[in-house]
């Protein structure tokens, strides 16, 4: 994580914390994939506040009714 933060700083890229703050201010809904979290050993309590967790099927059902962006 530290190497990634340093690379972002060197390239003048906004930090993840700042991006999450901007998303919150803009009303963006962030949904983390439960299967990916399980594979990577990430627990829901390790996520930033206001990040939802859902499975792929739930996400796709929600996404089909909204203007959303899928980031992989």
CSV table of C-alpha atoms in Angstrom, one decimal, residues 4-61:
chain,number,residue,atom,x,y,z
A,4,UNK,CA,1.1,2.6,-4.4
A,5,UNK,CA,0.5,5.7,-2.3
A,6,UNK,CA,3.9,7.0,-3.2
A,7,UNK,CA,3.4,6.3,-6.9
A,8,UNK,CA,0.1,8.1,-6.8
A,9,UNK,CA,1.6,11.1,-5.1
A,10,UNK,CA,4.5,11.3,-7.6
A,11,UNK,CA,2.1,11.3,-10.5
A,12,UNK,CA,-0.2,13.9,-8.8
A,13,UNK,CA,-3.1,11.5,-8.5
A,14,UNK,CA,-5.7,12.1,-5.9
A,15,UNK,CA,-5.4,9.7,-2.9
A,16,UNK,CA,-7.9,6.9,-2.3
A,17,UNK,CA,-9.1,8.7,0.8
A,18,UNK,CA,-9.7,11.9,-1.1
A,19,UNK,CA,-11.5,10.0,-3.9
A,20,UNK,CA,-13.8,8.3,-1.3
A,21,UNK,CA,-14.5,11.7,0.3
A,22,UNK,CA,-15.4,13.2,-3.1
A,23,UNK,CA,-17.7,10.2,-3.8
A,24,UNK,CA,-19.5,10.6,-0.5
A,25,UNK,CA,-20.0,14.4,-1.1
A,26,UNK,CA,-21.4,13.6,-4.6
A,27,UNK,CA,-23.8,10.9,-3.3
A,28,UNK,CA,-22.0,8.0,-5.1
A,29,UNK,CA,-23.0,4.5,-4.0
A,30,UNK,CA,-20.0,2.2,-3.7
A,31,UNK,CA,-20.6,-1.5,-3.7
A,32,UNK,CA,-17.7,-4.0,-3.0
A,33,UNK,CA,-17.9,-7.5,-4.4
A,34,UNK,CA,-18.4,-10.1,-1.6
A,35,UNK,CA,-16.7,-12.9,-3.6
A,36,UNK,CA,-13.7,-10.8,-4.5
A,37,UNK,CA,-13.4,-9.8,-0.8
A,38,UNK,CA,-13.5,-13.4,0.2
A,39,UNK,CA,-10.8,-14.4,-2.3
A,40,UNK,CA,-8.6,-11.5,-1.1
A,41,UNK,CA,-9.3,-12.1,2.6
A,42,UNK,CA,-10.9,-8.7,3.1
A,43,UNK,CA,-13.5,-8.4,5.9
A,44,UNK,CA,-16.4,-5.9,5.7
A,45,UNK,CA,-15.1,-4.1,8.8
A,46,UNK,CA,-11.9,-3.4,6.9
A,47,UNK,CA,-13.7,-1.3,4.3
A,48,UNK,CA,-14.1,2.4,4.5
A,49,UNK,CA,-17.4,3.6,6.0
A,50,UNK,CA,-20.4,3.7,3.7
A,51,UNK,CA,-19.1,1.0,1.3
A,52,UNK,CA,-21.8,-1.6,0.8
A,53,UNK,CA,-21.0,-5.3,0.2
A,54,UNK,CA,-23.0,-7.4,-2.3
A,55,UNK,CA,-22.7,-10.4,-4.5
A,56,UNK,CA,-22.4,-10.1,-8.3
A,57,UNK,CA,-26.0,-11.1,-8.9
A,58,UNK,CA,-27.3,-8.5,-6.5
A,59,UNK,CA,-25.0,-5.9,-8.1
A,60,UNK,CA,-26.1,-6.7,-11.6
A,61,UNK,CA,-29.8,-6.6,-10.7
